mmCIF file of C-alpha atoms in Angstrom:
data_model
loop_
_atom_site.group_PDB
_atom_site.id
_atom_site.type_symbol
_atom_site.label_atom_id
_atom_site.label_comp_id
_atom_site.label_asym_id
_atom_site.label_seq_id
_atom_site.Cartn_x
_atom_site.Cartn_y
_atom_site.Cartn_z
ATOM 1 C CA UNK X 282 -0.085 0.067 -0.008
ATOM 2 C CA UNK X 283 1.041 3.552 -0.815
ATOM 3 C CA UNK X 284 2.453 5.332 2.292
ATOM 4 C CA UNK X 285 0.727 8.579 3.067
ATOM 5 C CA UNK X 286 3.122 11.480 3.903
ATOM 6 C CA UNK X 287 1.493 12.485 7.296
ATOM 7 C CA UNK X 288 4.338 14.911 7.976
ATOM 8 C CA UNK X 289 3.829 16.603 4.503
ATOM 9 C CA UNK X 290 0.065 17.111 5.295
ATOM 10 C CA UNK X 291 0.714 18.498 8.558
ATOM 11 C CA UNK X 292 3.342 20.916 7.312
ATOM 12 C CA UNK X 293 0.946 22.180 4.561
ATOM 13 C CA UNK X 294 -1.901 22.804 7.130
ATOM 14 C CA UNK X 295 0.433 24.392 9.613
ATOM 15 C CA UNK X 296 1.851 26.710 7.007
ATOM 16 C CA UNK X 297 -1.425 27.672 5.925
ATOM 17 C CA UNK X 298 -2.690 28.301 9.336
ATOM 18 C CA UNK X 299 0.410 30.449 10.082
ATOM 19 C CA UNK X 300 -0.621 32.637 7.024
ATOM 20 C CA UNK X 301 -4.137 33.081 8.275
ATOM 21 C CA UNK X 302 -2.762 34.170 11.665
ATOM 22 C CA UNK X 303 -0.379 36.599 10.150
ATOM 23 C CA UNK X 304 -3.132 38.076 7.974
ATOM 24 C CA UNK X 305 -5.726 38.102 10.745
ATOM 25 C CA UNK X 306 -6.118 41.827 10.430
ATOM 26 C CA UNK X 307 -7.462 41.280 6.906
ATOM 27 C CA UNK X 308 -10.514 39.440 8.518
ATOM 28 C CA UNK X 309 -11.215 42.267 10.904
ATOM 29 C CA UNK X 310 -14.762 43.994 10.384
ATOM 30 C CA UNK X 311 -14.527 47.588 9.273
ATOM 31 C CA UNK X 312 -17.036 50.411 9.574
ATOM 32 C CA UNK X 313 -19.002 49.089 6.536
ATOM 33 C CA UNK X 314 -19.899 45.957 8.120
ATOM 34 C CA UNK X 315 -22.993 47.603 9.577
ATOM 35 C CA UNK X 316 -24.039 49.722 6.656
ATOM 36 C CA UNK X 317 -26.652 49.170 4.006
ATOM 37 C CA UNK X 318 -24.003 49.391 1.335
ATOM 38 C CA UNK X 319 -21.631 47.127 3.042
ATOM 39 C CA UNK X 320 -20.149 44.373 0.997
ATOM 40 C CA UNK X 321 -20.946 41.029 2.857
ATOM 41 C CA UNK X 322 -18.608 39.044 0.732
ATOM 42 C CA UNK X 323 -15.601 41.063 1.974
ATOM 43 C CA UNK X 324 -16.785 41.520 5.541
ATOM 44 C CA UNK X 325 -18.910 38.981 7.250
ATOM 45 C CA UNK X 326 -18.367 36.065 4.878
ATOM 46 C CA UNK X 327 -14.448 35.953 5.376
ATOM 47 C CA UNK X 328 -14.845 36.349 9.113
ATOM 48 C CA UNK X 329 -17.497 33.644 9.446
ATOM 49 C CA UNK X 330 -15.459 31.254 7.255
ATOM 50 C CA UNK X 331 -12.273 31.793 9.575
ATOM 51 C CA UNK X 332 -14.569 31.058 12.643
ATOM 52 C CA UNK X 333 -16.035 28.102 10.961
ATOM 53 C CA UNK X 334 -12.818 26.458 9.815
ATOM 54 C CA UNK X 335 -11.019 27.464 13.151
ATOM 55 C CA UNK X 336 -13.942 25.945 15.118
ATOM 56 C CA UNK X 337 -13.697 22.587 13.097
ATOM 57 C CA UNK X 338 -9.786 22.439 13.526
ATOM 58 C CA UNK X 339 -10.237 22.614 17.284
ATOM 59 C CA UNK X 340 -12.874 19.866 17.084
ATOM 60 C CA UNK X 341 -10.500 17.642 15.169
ATOM 61 C CA UNK X 342 -7.323 18.136 17.002
ATOM 62 C CA UNK X 343 -6.251 17.244 20.532
ATOM 63 C CA UNK X 344 -5.134 20.136 22.912
ATOM 64 C CA UNK X 345 -1.563 18.951 22.613
ATOM 65 C CA UNK X 346 -1.536 19.896 18.905
ATOM 66 C CA UNK X 347 -0.178 23.318 18.178
ATOM 67 C CA UNK X 348 -2.794 23.625 15.509
ATOM 68 C CA UNK X 349 -5.371 23.420 18.285
ATOM 69 C CA UNK X 350 -4.156 26.492 20.192
ATOM 70 C CA UNK X 351 -3.628 28.567 17.095
ATOM 71 C CA UNK X 352 -7.092 28.000 15.652
ATOM 72 C CA UNK X 353 -8.576 28.798 19.141
ATOM 73 C CA UNK X 354 -6.761 32.081 19.164
ATOM 74 C CA UNK X 355 -8.250 32.975 15.831
ATOM 75 C CA UNK X 356 -11.665 31.856 16.802
ATOM 76 C CA UNK X 357 -11.378 34.102 19.890
ATOM 77 C CA UNK X 358 -10.343 36.886 17.591
ATOM 78 C CA UNK X 359 -13.448 36.487 15.290
ATOM 79 C CA UNK X 360 -15.691 36.570 18.354
ATOM 80 C CA UNK X 361 -14.157 39.680 19.469
ATOM 81 C CA UNK X 362 -14.699 41.224 15.954
ATOM 82 C CA UNK X 363 -18.428 40.813 16.483
ATOM 83 C CA UNK X 364 -18.547 42.514 19.794
ATOM 84 C CA UNK X 365 -18.893 39.223 21.480
ATOM 85 C CA UNK X 366 -22.149 38.710 19.476
ATOM 86 C CA UNK X 367 -23.583 42.281 20.016
ATOM 87 C CA UNK X 368 -23.144 43.088 16.413
ATOM 88 C CA UNK X 369 -25.669 40.457 15.390
ATOM 89 C CA UNK X 370 -28.351 42.370 16.951
ATOM 90 C CA UNK X 371 -27.566 45.399 15.087
ATOM 91 C CA UNK X 372 -27.426 43.327 11.880
ATOM 92 C CA UNK X 373 -30.928 42.094 12.801
ATOM 93 C CA UNK X 374 -32.310 45.491 12.869
ATOM 94 C CA UNK X 375 -30.520 46.509 9.661
ATOM 95 C CA UNK X 376 -31.581 43.408 7.513
ATOM 96 C CA UNK X 377 -34.451 41.650 9.579
ATOM 97 C CA UNK X 378 -34.921 38.701 6.995
ATOM 98 C CA UNK X 379 -31.392 38.274 5.828
ATOM 99 C CA UNK X 380 -30.265 34.751 6.771
ATOM 100 C CA UNK X 381 -26.515 35.378 6.653
ATOM 101 C CA UNK X 382 -26.350 36.914 10.127
ATOM 102 C CA UNK X 383 -27.705 33.713 11.803
ATOM 103 C CA UNK X 384 -25.479 31.525 9.554
ATOM 104 C CA UNK X 385 -22.346 33.338 10.648
ATOM 105 C CA UNK X 386 -23.616 33.611 14.319
ATOM 106 C CA UNK X 387 -24.426 29.815 14.370
ATOM 107 C CA UNK X 388 -20.805 29.026 13.876
ATOM 108 C CA UNK X 389 -19.860 30.752 17.170
ATOM 109 C CA UNK X 390 -22.918 29.244 18.896
ATOM 110 C CA UNK X 391 -21.834 25.682 17.972
ATOM 111 C CA UNK X 392 -18.387 26.477 19.545
ATOM 112 C CA UNK X 393 -20.105 27.565 22.889
ATOM 113 C CA UNK X 394 -19.881 31.354 22.231
ATOM 114 C CA UNK X 395 -23.516 32.697 22.462
ATOM 115 C CA UNK X 396 -25.474 35.789 22.748
ATOM 116 C CA UNK X 397 -29.008 35.039 24.186
ATOM 117 C CA UNK X 398 -30.489 38.310 23.196
ATOM 118 C CA UNK X 399 -29.550 37.781 19.501
ATOM 119 C CA UNK X 400 -30.909 34.253 19.601
ATOM 120 C CA UNK X 401 -34.162 35.495 21.183
ATOM 121 C CA UNK X 402 -34.447 38.048 18.398
ATOM 122 C CA UNK X 403 -33.650 35.558 15.485
ATOM 123 C CA UNK X 404 -36.092 33.148 16.910
ATOM 124 C CA UNK X 405 -38.900 35.746 16.690
ATOM 125 C CA UNK X 406 -38.035 36.510 13.037
ATOM 126 C CA UNK X 407 -37.741 32.769 12.209
ATOM 127 C CA UNK X 408 -41.444 32.163 13.357
ATOM 128 C CA UNK X 409 -42.779 34.432 10.604
ATOM 129 C CA UNK X 410 -43.867 33.504 7.008
ATOM 130 C CA UNK X 411 -41.329 35.979 5.608
ATOM 131 C CA UNK X 412 -38.395 33.878 7.056
ATOM 132 C CA UNK X 413 -40.078 30.607 6.056
ATOM 133 C CA UNK X 414 -40.755 31.542 2.395
ATOM 134 C CA UNK X 415 -37.422 32.888 1.671
ATOM 135 C CA UNK X 416 -36.430 31.639 -1.704
ATOM 136 C CA UNK X 417 -33.056 29.809 -1.598
ATOM 137 C CA UNK X 418 -31.122 27.221 -3.489
ATOM 138 C CA UNK X 419 -31.596 23.699 -1.608
ATOM 139 C CA UNK X 420 -27.917 23.566 -0.553
ATOM 140 C CA UNK X 421 -28.117 27.055 1.046
ATOM 141 C CA UNK X 422 -31.424 26.110 2.607
ATOM 142 C CA UNK X 423 -29.770 22.931 4.182
ATOM 143 C CA UNK X 424 -27.122 25.404 5.705
ATOM 144 C CA UNK X 425 -29.666 27.785 7.005
ATOM 145 C CA UNK X 426 -31.520 24.848 8.733
ATOM 146 C CA UNK X 427 -28.313 23.657 10.386
ATOM 147 C CA UNK X 428 -27.775 27.286 11.473
ATOM 148 C CA UNK X 429 -31.255 27.345 13.067
ATOM 149 C CA UNK X 430 -30.573 24.164 14.969
ATOM 150 C CA UNK X 431 -27.184 25.194 16.241
ATOM 151 C CA UNK X 432 -28.800 28.506 17.513
ATOM 152 C CA UNK X 433 -31.605 26.649 19.376
ATOM 153 C CA UNK X 434 -34.315 27.594 16.714
ATOM 154 C CA UNK X 435 -36.862 24.692 16.129
ATOM 155 C CA UNK X 436 -39.039 24.688 13.015
ATOM 156 C CA UNK X 437 -40.868 21.765 11.395
ATOM 157 C CA UNK X 438 -38.991 21.936 8.066
ATOM 158 C CA UNK X 439 -37.666 18.673 6.993
ATOM 159 C CA UNK X 440 -33.881 18.720 5.972
ATOM 160 C CA UNK X 441 -34.114 15.339 4.384
ATOM 161 C CA UNK X 442 -36.668 16.596 1.912
ATOM 162 C CA UNK X 443 -34.474 19.552 1.103
ATOM 163 C CA UNK X 444 -31.385 17.316 0.803
ATOM 164 C CA UNK X 445 -33.050 15.430 -1.971
ATOM 165 C CA UNK X 446 -33.557 18.550 -4.166
ATOM 166 C CA UNK X 447 -29.592 19.085 -4.187
ATOM 167 C CA UNK X 448 -27.411 18.059 -6.809
ATOM 168 C CA UNK X 449 -25.720 15.536 -4.618
ATOM 169 C CA UNK X 450 -28.885 14.458 -2.834
ATOM 170 C CA UNK X 451 -30.598 13.701 -6.235
ATOM 171 C CA UNK X 452 -27.597 11.537 -7.288
ATOM 172 C CA UNK X 453 -27.039 13.528 -10.445
ATOM 173 C CA UNK X 454 -25.232 11.815 -13.410
ATOM 174 C CA UNK X 455 -21.569 11.810 -12.384
ATOM 175 C CA UNK X 456 -20.607 13.144 -15.794
ATOM 176 C CA UNK X 457 -22.527 16.323 -15.143
ATOM 177 C CA UNK X 458 -19.968 17.303 -12.567
ATOM 178 C CA UNK X 459 -18.481 20.770 -12.993
ATOM 179 C CA UNK X 460 -17.192 23.591 -10.800
ATOM 180 C CA UNK X 461 -20.547 24.782 -9.368
ATOM 181 C CA UNK X 462 -21.893 21.341 -8.836
ATOM 182 C CA UNK X 463 -18.597 20.547 -7.006
ATOM 183 C CA UNK X 464 -19.073 23.497 -4.630
ATOM 184 C CA UNK X 465 -22.655 22.319 -4.130
ATOM 185 C CA UNK X 466 -21.927 18.827 -3.224
ATOM 186 C CA UNK X 467 -19.009 19.720 -0.783
ATOM 187 C CA UNK X 468 -21.165 22.156 1.088
ATOM 188 C CA UNK X 469 -24.009 19.527 1.181
ATOM 189 C CA UNK X 470 -21.421 17.215 2.955
ATOM 190 C CA UNK X 471 -20.320 20.015 5.177
ATOM 191 C CA UNK X 472 -23.912 20.726 6.320
ATOM 192 C CA UNK X 473 -24.820 16.836 6.686
ATOM 193 C CA UNK X 474 -21.658 16.486 8.927
ATOM 194 C CA UNK X 475 -22.061 19.780 10.588
ATOM 195 C CA UNK X 476 -18.589 20.665 9.585
ATOM 196 C CA UNK X 477 -17.012 17.684 11.226
ATOM 197 C CA UNK X 478 -19.433 17.222 14.303
ATOM 198 C CA UNK X 479 -21.522 14.284 12.919
ATOM 199 C CA UNK X 480 -19.290 11.811 11.300
ATOM 200 C CA UNK X 481 -22.472 9.682 10.410
ATOM 201 C CA UNK X 482 -24.267 12.469 8.822
ATOM 202 C CA UNK X 483 -23.894 11.298 5.100
ATOM 203 C CA UNK X 484 -26.632 8.725 4.054
ATOM 204 C CA UNK X 485 -25.476 5.507 2.818
ATOM 205 C CA UNK X 486 -26.545 6.034 -0.761
ATOM 206 C CA UNK X 487 -24.843 9.180 -1.051
ATOM 207 C CA UNK X 488 -21.666 7.796 0.732
ATOM 208 C CA UNK X 489 -21.589 5.040 -1.911
ATOM 209 C CA UNK X 490 -22.020 7.551 -4.816
ATOM 210 C CA UNK X 491 -19.267 9.678 -3.518
ATOM 211 C CA UNK X 492 -16.864 6.687 -2.843
ATOM 212 C CA UNK X 493 -17.213 5.790 -6.522
ATOM 213 C CA UNK X 494 -17.015 9.137 -8.245
ATOM 214 C CA UNK X 495 -15.076 11.499 -5.991
ATOM 215 C CA UNK X 496 -11.616 10.234 -6.979
ATOM 216 C CA UNK X 497 -12.112 11.008 -10.699
ATOM 217 C CA UNK X 498 -13.735 14.379 -9.764
ATOM 218 C CA UNK X 499 -10.747 15.264 -7.414
ATOM 219 C CA UNK X 500 -8.083 14.298 -9.939
ATOM 220 C CA UNK X 501 -9.875 16.324 -12.562
ATOM 221 C CA UNK X 502 -10.033 19.476 -10.370
ATOM 222 C CA UNK X 503 -6.198 19.052 -9.386
ATOM 223 C CA UNK X 504 -5.273 18.567 -13.035
ATOM 224 C CA UNK X 505 -6.933 21.888 -13.685
ATOM 225 C CA UNK X 506 -5.340 23.685 -10.788
ATOM 226 C CA UNK X 507 -8.557 24.218 -8.982
ATOM 227 C CA UNK X 508 -6.906 24.195 -5.500
ATOM 228 C CA UNK X 509 -9.794 25.541 -3.392
ATOM 229 C CA UNK X 510 -12.238 22.992 -4.779
ATOM 230 C CA UNK X 511 -9.673 20.354 -4.407
ATOM 231 C CA UNK X 512 -9.210 21.005 -0.846
ATOM 232 C CA UNK X 513 -12.981 21.027 -0.297
ATOM 233 C CA UNK X 514 -13.306 17.485 -2.057
ATOM 234 C CA UNK X 515 -10.390 16.205 0.145
ATOM 235 C CA UNK X 516 -12.594 17.173 3.210
ATOM 236 C CA UNK X 517 -15.295 15.193 1.684
ATOM 237 C CA UNK X 518 -13.009 12.267 1.213
ATOM 238 C CA UNK X 519 -12.090 12.190 4.905
ATOM 239 C CA UNK X 520 -15.763 12.504 5.874
ATOM 240 C CA UNK X 521 -17.009 9.292 4.312
ATOM 241 C CA UNK X 522 -17.582 5.914 6.098
ATOM 242 C CA UNK X 523 -14.850 4.355 4.226
ATOM 243 C CA UNK X 524 -11.304 5.783 4.648
ATOM 244 C CA UNK X 525 -9.653 7.528 1.577
ATOM 245 C CA UNK X 526 -7.444 5.519 -0.564
ATOM 246 C CA UNK X 527 -3.984 6.283 0.551
ATOM 247 C CA UNK X 528 -2.482 6.546 -3.162
ATOM 248 C CA UNK X 529 -5.177 9.137 -3.799
ATOM 249 C CA UNK X 530 -4.104 10.967 -0.625
ATOM 250 C CA UNK X 531 -0.532 10.948 -1.268
ATOM 251 C CA UNK X 532 -0.865 12.168 -4.998
ATOM 252 C CA UNK X 533 -3.326 14.897 -3.908
ATOM 253 C CA UNK X 534 -1.473 16.273 -1.117
ATOM 254 C CA UNK X 535 1.646 16.175 -2.992
ATOM 255 C CA UNK X 536 0.149 18.543 -5.566
ATOM 256 C CA UNK X 537 -1.528 20.752 -3.092
ATOM 257 C CA UNK X 538 1.877 21.184 -1.179
ATOM 258 C CA UNK X 539 3.570 22.208 -4.558
ATOM 259 C CA UNK X 540 0.731 24.795 -5.317
ATOM 260 C CA UNK X 541 1.170 26.722 -2.211
ATOM 261 C CA UNK X 542 3.528 29.917 -1.881
ATOM 262 C CA UNK X 543 6.418 30.029 0.388
ATOM 263 C CA UNK X 544 4.105 32.268 2.739
ATOM 264 C CA UNK X 545 1.856 29.231 3.287
ATOM 265 C CA UNK X 546 -1.002 30.622 1.112
ATOM 266 C CA UNK X 547 -2.749 28.655 -1.355
ATOM 267 C CA UNK X 548 -4.213 30.143 -4.525
ATOM 268 C CA UNK X 549 -7.794 29.583 -5.282
ATOM 269 C CA UNK X 550 -6.630 28.267 -8.729
ATOM 270 C CA UNK X 551 -3.163 27.915 -10.492
ATOM 271 C CA UNK X 552 -2.281 31.398 -11.799
ATOM 272 C CA UNK X 553 -1.039 31.730 -15.465
ATOM 273 C CA UNK X 554 2.766 31.612 -15.674
ATOM 274 C CA UNK X 555 5.032 33.993 -17.396
ATOM 275 C CA UNK X 556 6.786 33.375 -20.503
ATOM 276 C CA UNK X 557 9.787 32.102 -18.603
ATOM 277 C CA UNK X 558 7.442 29.586 -16.720
ATOM 278 C CA UNK X 559 7.542 31.310 -13.480
ATOM 279 C CA UNK X 560 4.504 32.026 -11.314
ATOM 280 C CA UNK X 561 3.315 35.438 -10.633
ATOM 281 C CA UNK X 562 3.102 37.141 -7.285
ATOM 282 C CA UNK X 563 0.893 35.820 -4.587
ATOM 283 C CA UNK X 564 -2.746 36.604 -5.173
ATOM 284 C CA UNK X 565 -4.352 39.339 -3.134
ATOM 285 C CA UNK X 566 -6.194 38.349 0.164
ATOM 286 C CA UNK X 567 -9.632 37.876 -1.382
ATOM 287 C CA UNK X 568 -8.390 35.517 -4.009
ATOM 288 C CA UNK X 569 -6.483 33.066 -1.608
ATOM 289 C CA UNK X 570 -7.852 33.377 1.918
ATOM 290 C CA UNK X 571 -10.753 30.963 1.350
ATOM 291 C CA UNK X 572 -8.352 28.227 -0.409
ATOM 292 C CA UNK X 573 -5.896 28.815 2.400
ATOM 293 C CA UNK X 574 -8.728 28.130 4.968
ATOM 294 C CA UNK X 575 -9.716 24.934 3.073
ATOM 295 C CA UNK X 576 -6.205 23.812 3.111
ATOM 296 C CA UNK X 577 -6.202 23.836 6.739
ATOM 297 C CA UNK X 578 -9.622 22.299 7.126
ATOM 298 C CA UNK X 579 -8.771 19.595 4.847
ATOM 299 C CA UNK X 580 -5.284 18.915 6.509
ATOM 300 C CA UNK X 581 -7.017 18.827 9.973
ATOM 301 C CA UNK X 582 -9.667 16.302 8.920
ATOM 302 C CA UNK X 583 -7.244 14.290 6.876
ATOM 303 C CA UNK X 584 -4.971 13.782 9.765
ATOM 304 C CA UNK X 585 -7.729 12.918 12.263
ATOM 305 C CA UNK X 586 -8.900 10.336 9.806
ATOM 306 C CA UNK X 587 -5.328 8.744 9.287
ATOM 307 C CA UNK X 588 -4.491 8.787 12.950
ATOM 308 C CA UNK X 589 -7.942 8.003 14.375
ATOM 309 C CA UNK X 590 -7.565 10.819 16.827
ATOM 310 C CA UNK X 591 -11.013 12.228 17.664
ATOM 311 C CA UNK X 592 -9.849 15.505 19.173
ATOM 312 C CA UNK X 593 -10.366 16.867 22.632
ATOM 313 C CA UNK X 594 -13.946 15.772 23.177
ATOM 314 C CA UNK X 595 -13.605 12.178 22.014
ATOM 315 C CA UNK X 596 -15.198 13.005 18.792
ATOM 316 C CA UNK X 597 -15.024 9.618 16.610
ATOM 317 C CA UNK X 598 -13.181 10.413 13.361
ATOM 318 C CA UNK X 599 -14.388 7.319 11.476
ATOM 319 C CA UNK X 600 -12.285 4.328 10.465
ATOM 320 C CA UNK X 601 -8.571 5.208 10.299
ATOM 321 C CA UNK X 602 -6.147 3.862 7.745
ATOM 322 C CA UNK X 603 -4.596 0.712 9.195
ATOM 323 C CA UNK X 604 -1.701 -1.342 8.219
ATOM 324 C CA UNK X 605 -2.391 -4.115 5.703
ATOM 325 C CA UNK X 606 -0.065 -6.842 4.436
ATOM 326 C CA UNK X 607 2.680 -5.595 6.540
ATOM 327 C CA UNK X 608 2.918 -2.400 4.784
ATOM 328 C CA UNK X 609 2.585 1.041 6.650
ATOM 329 C CA UNK X 610 -0.544 2.936 5.666
ATOM 330 C CA UNK X 611 0.694 6.035 7.092
ATOM 331 C CA UNK X 612 4.087 7.294 8.304
#
């Protein structure tokens, strides 16, 4: 069996997390975070994604792991940026029926960082028809339902019914896979597993479908230099009941490691090279922060799966890779 370079995966994840820590100021909320003209995709979205990944990394790493402490520091930083939750109340007043404030807030709530006043206000809005009838794509709707449950909001809408309306839940023809379908299916798995909290969240038929088709999809994405989507697919691979193929992991992580910059940042996709074959400068923050976050997330869940270490709360990571035929599956 092909050995998996555990040390290389750890180095890639550690370098990516170090870059995120060094660039934490770019995640800070500015004055436009609470204005009607504010750009959510450059304010709340990056901060919420930082919090989500760091919360998941803490979940999947033991306290003795340096990744655990650094992720915790960044999670605390993100919570302070929200005024310890107070800013969500302001967002509620600014956009009463927007779902993104609850989606971001729920990340903190799941990590034990809560604001009772905001939860009460959000629950009041969620009881209205306007909230229930908000038109959303099924994948996004799954995320909103997960956010509600994380925040203590109970409504009768059935996530299983919503799931079957997604690209993955409907078992679309595998040859219909392309970039938007890839991001849809990865986020469906993220929602089903609650970003690592529920290892049994993927239904058996979807798990079997992914076990068959995820390897060629991943290979295609990496061949195309789609590093961000490639990392998301690696998270999915580590979230399935059957452990990932060691040869697939070795090849994928070798390519991811080669794609990152010396700073630890990973571009969303491979940049065009100059006439002399060299890469251009590191992309700006908005074009590499998410892929770098996904590199950290993928490294954490892959390492947890390889070692069988469930993290600080005894969370089960699924079946680890084991020795077969006298060959070491991991080193």
